[in-house]
XYZ file of C-alpha atoms in Angstrom:
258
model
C 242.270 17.506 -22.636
C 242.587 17.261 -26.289
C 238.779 16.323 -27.396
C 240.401 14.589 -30.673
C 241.838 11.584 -28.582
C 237.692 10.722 -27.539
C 234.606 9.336 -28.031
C 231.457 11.008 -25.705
C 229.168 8.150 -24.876
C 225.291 9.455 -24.145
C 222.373 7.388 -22.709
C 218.545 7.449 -23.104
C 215.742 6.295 -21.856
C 214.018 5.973 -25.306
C 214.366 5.641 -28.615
C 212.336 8.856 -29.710
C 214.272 10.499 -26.489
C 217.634 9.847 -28.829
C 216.281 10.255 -32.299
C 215.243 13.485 -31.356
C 218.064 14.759 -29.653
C 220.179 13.798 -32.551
C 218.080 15.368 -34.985
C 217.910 18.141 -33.180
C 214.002 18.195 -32.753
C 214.469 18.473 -28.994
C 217.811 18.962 -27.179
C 216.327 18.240 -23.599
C 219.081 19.507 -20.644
C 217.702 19.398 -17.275
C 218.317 22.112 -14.849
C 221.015 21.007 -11.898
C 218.673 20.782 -9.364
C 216.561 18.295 -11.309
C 219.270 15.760 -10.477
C 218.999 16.517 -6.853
C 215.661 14.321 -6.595
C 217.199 11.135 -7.553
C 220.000 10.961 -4.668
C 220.941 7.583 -3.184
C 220.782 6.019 -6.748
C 222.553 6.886 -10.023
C 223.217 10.120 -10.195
C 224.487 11.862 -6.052
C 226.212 14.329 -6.034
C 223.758 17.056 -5.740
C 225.704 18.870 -8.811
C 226.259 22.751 -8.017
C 225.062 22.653 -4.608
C 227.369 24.987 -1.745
C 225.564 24.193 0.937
C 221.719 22.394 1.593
C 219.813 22.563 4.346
C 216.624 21.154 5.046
C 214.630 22.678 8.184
C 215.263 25.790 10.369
C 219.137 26.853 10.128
C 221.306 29.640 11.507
C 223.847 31.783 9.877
C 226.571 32.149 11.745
C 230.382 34.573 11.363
C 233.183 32.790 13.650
C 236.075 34.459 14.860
C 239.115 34.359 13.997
C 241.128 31.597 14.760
C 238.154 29.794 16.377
C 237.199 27.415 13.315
C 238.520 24.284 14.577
C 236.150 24.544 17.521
C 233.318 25.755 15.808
C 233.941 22.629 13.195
C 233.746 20.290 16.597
C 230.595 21.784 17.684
C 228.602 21.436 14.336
C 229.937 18.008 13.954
C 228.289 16.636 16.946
C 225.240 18.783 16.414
C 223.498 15.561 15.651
C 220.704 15.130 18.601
C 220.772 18.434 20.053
C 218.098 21.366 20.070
C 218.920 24.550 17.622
C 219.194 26.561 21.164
C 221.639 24.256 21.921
C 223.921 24.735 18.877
C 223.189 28.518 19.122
C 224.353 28.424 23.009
C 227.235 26.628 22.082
C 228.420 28.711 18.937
C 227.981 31.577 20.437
C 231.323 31.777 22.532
C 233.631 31.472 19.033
C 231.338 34.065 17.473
C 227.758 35.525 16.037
C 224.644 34.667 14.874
C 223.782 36.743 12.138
C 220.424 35.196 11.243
C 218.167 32.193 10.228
C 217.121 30.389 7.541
C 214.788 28.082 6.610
C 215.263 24.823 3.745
C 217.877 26.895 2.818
C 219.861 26.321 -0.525
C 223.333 28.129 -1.866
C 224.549 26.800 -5.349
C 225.472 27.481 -9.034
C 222.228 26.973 -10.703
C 221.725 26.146 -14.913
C 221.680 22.949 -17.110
C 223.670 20.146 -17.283
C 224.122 18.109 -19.830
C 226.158 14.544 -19.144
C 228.260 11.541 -21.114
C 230.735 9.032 -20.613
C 234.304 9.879 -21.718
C 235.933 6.661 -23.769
C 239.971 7.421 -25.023
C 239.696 6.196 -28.280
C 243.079 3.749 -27.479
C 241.048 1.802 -25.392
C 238.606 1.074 -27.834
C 237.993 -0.232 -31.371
C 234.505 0.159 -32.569
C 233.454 -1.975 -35.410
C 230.733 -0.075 -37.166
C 229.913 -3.259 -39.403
C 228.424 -5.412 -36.949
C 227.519 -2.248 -34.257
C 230.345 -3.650 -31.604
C 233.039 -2.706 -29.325
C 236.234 -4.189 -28.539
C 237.988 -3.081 -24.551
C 241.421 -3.263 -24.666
C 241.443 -2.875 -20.786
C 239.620 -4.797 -18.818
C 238.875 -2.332 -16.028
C 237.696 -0.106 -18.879
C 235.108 -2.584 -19.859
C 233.861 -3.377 -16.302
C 233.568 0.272 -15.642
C 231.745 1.050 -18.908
C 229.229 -2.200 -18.343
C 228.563 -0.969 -14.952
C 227.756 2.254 -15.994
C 225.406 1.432 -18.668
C 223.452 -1.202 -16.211
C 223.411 1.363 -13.531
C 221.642 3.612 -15.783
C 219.327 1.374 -16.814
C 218.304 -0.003 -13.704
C 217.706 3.734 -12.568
C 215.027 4.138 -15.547
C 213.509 0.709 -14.566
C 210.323 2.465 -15.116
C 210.936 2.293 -18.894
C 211.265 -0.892 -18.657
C 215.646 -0.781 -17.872
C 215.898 -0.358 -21.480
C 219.210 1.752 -22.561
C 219.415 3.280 -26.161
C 222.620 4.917 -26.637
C 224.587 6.922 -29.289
C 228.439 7.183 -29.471
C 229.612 10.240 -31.038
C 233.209 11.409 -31.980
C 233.610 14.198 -28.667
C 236.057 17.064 -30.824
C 232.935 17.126 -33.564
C 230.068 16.579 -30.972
C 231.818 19.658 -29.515
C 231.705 21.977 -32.192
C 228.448 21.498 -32.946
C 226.833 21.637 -29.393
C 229.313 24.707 -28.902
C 228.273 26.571 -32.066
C 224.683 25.765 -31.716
C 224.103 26.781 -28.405
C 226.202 30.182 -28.518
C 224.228 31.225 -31.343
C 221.133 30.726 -29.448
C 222.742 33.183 -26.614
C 224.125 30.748 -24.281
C 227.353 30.522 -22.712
C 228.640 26.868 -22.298
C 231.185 25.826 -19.738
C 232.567 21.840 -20.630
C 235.140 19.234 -19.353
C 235.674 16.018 -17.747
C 234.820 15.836 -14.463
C 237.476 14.605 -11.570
C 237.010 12.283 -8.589
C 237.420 13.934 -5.033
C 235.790 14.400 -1.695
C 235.209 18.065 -1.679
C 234.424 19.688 2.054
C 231.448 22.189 2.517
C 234.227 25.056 3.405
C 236.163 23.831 0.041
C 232.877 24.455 -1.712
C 231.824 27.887 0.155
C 235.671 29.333 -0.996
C 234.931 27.882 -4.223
C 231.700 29.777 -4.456
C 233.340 32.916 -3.568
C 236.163 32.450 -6.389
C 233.890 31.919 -9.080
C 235.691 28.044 -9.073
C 232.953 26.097 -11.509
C 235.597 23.220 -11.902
C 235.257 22.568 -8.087
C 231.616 22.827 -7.911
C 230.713 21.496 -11.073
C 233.295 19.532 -12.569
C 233.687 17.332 -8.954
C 232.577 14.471 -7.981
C 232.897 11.845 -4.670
C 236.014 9.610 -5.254
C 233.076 6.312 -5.273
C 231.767 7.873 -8.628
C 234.993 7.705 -10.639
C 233.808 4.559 -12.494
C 231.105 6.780 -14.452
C 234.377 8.657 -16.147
C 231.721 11.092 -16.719
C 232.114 14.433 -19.168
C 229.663 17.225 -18.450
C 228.189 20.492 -20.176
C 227.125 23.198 -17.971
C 224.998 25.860 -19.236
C 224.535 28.541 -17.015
C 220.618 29.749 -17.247
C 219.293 32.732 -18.807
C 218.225 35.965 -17.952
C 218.450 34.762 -14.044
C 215.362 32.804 -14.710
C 216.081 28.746 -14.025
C 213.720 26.524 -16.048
C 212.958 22.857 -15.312
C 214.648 21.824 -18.211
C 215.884 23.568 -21.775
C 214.154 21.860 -24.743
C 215.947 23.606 -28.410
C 215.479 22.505 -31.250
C 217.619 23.310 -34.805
C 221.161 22.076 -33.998
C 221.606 18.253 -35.576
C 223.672 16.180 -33.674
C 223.316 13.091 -36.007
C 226.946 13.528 -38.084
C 228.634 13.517 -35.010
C 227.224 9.737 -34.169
C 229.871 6.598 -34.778
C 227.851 4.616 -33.530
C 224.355 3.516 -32.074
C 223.634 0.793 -29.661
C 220.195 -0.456 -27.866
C 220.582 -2.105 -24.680
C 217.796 -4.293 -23.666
């Protein structure tokens, strides 16, 4: 995607939460897994995750040419004992161990915005407003912005949000953070239903655009754009907070949403 042709659209919470992130007094990313908490509301797509599983699990190798029954079995696990499931696997192949609340995914920080083509826009600086030229466009950009806002009801489903040209928001979030010794992975993010054995060969071919860059087919209305940074020194923080790298100039626009 050429990064000329759009405009990155970021939410917050509060107007210090913005202020400061623009001004680079605090550049607060979350770690992926922070996300995981709020599922069944805004954001659901457990971002990064392989495979969860919550409770006593098995690992288990099939054989060759038996995955299509092995798929069956697990499928109508639901109900049945763990020495059931083990009985039952056991025939297409072997149990190699347990687990436990066990977790495999692509941990670091992610950092999210809605993508707007500049064609479908015109932004009147003047008077702070935007004209749609589509009308899906619209819906899907009002939606998002109440969606968000309703998830943060606790701040009172307030919505303060800056608009920022994406090919200069870019540079500067790229040449900040590298110079600060991170890496920085970036892109829009498509709309598909990805299976757990899509995600697992994904995994194994170092695929970030599948794992991270993915999201369920009902999501496609957020026309979401997401940095990844992958963490440091394999140590995973709650959340980065850096300061020093001014996002302000990059800003076309600011707009509260009350």
């Amino acid at each position: 995607m050429d990064l000329k042709e759009y405009y990155l659209v970021k939410c917050f919470t509060t107007e210090k939460y913005r202020d400061d992130f623009n001004n680079g007094v605090d550049i607060h990313i979350n770690n992926n897994r922070q996300f995981w908490k709020k599922e069944n509301a805004f954001q659901q797509d457990l971002e990064g995750v392989v495979l969860k599983q919550n409770g006593d699990g098995i690992l288990f190798s099939p054989k060759k040419g038996c995955e299509i029954e092995v798929e069956k079995i697990i499928t109508e696990y639901s109900g049945k004992s763990l020495n059931t499931l083990v009985e039952e696997l056991e025939k297409y192949g072997s149990i190699v161990g347990s687990t436990a609340d066990f977790t495999m995914s692509v941990d670091g920080y992610i950092c999210c915005f809605y993508l707007l083509r500049k064609t479908d826009i015109k932004i009147n600086i003047e008077n702070g407003s935007l004209i749609f030229f589509d009308s899906k466009i619209k819906d899907d950009f009002l939606r998002f912005l109440d969606k968000y806002a309703r998830e943060n009801k606790k701040h009172g489903q307030k919505c303060y949000v800056s608009i920022y040209d994406a090919y200069a928001f870019m540079s500067a979030f790229s040449r900040g953070f590298k110079s600060i010794g991170y890496s920085i992975k970036y892109g829009r993010v498509s709309y598909s239903n990805v299976t757990v054995e899509k995600k697992i060969e994904a995994f194994n071919n170092s695929d970030y655009k599948t794992l991270l860059f993915t999201k369920p087919t009902k999501y496609s209305y957020q026309h979401e754009f997401r940095i990844f940074l992958p963490k440091k020194d394999n140590v995973l923080k709650d959340y980065l907070s850096e300061s020093g790298i001014e996002m302000k100039w990059c800003a076309v626009l600011h707009l509260n949403i009350i």
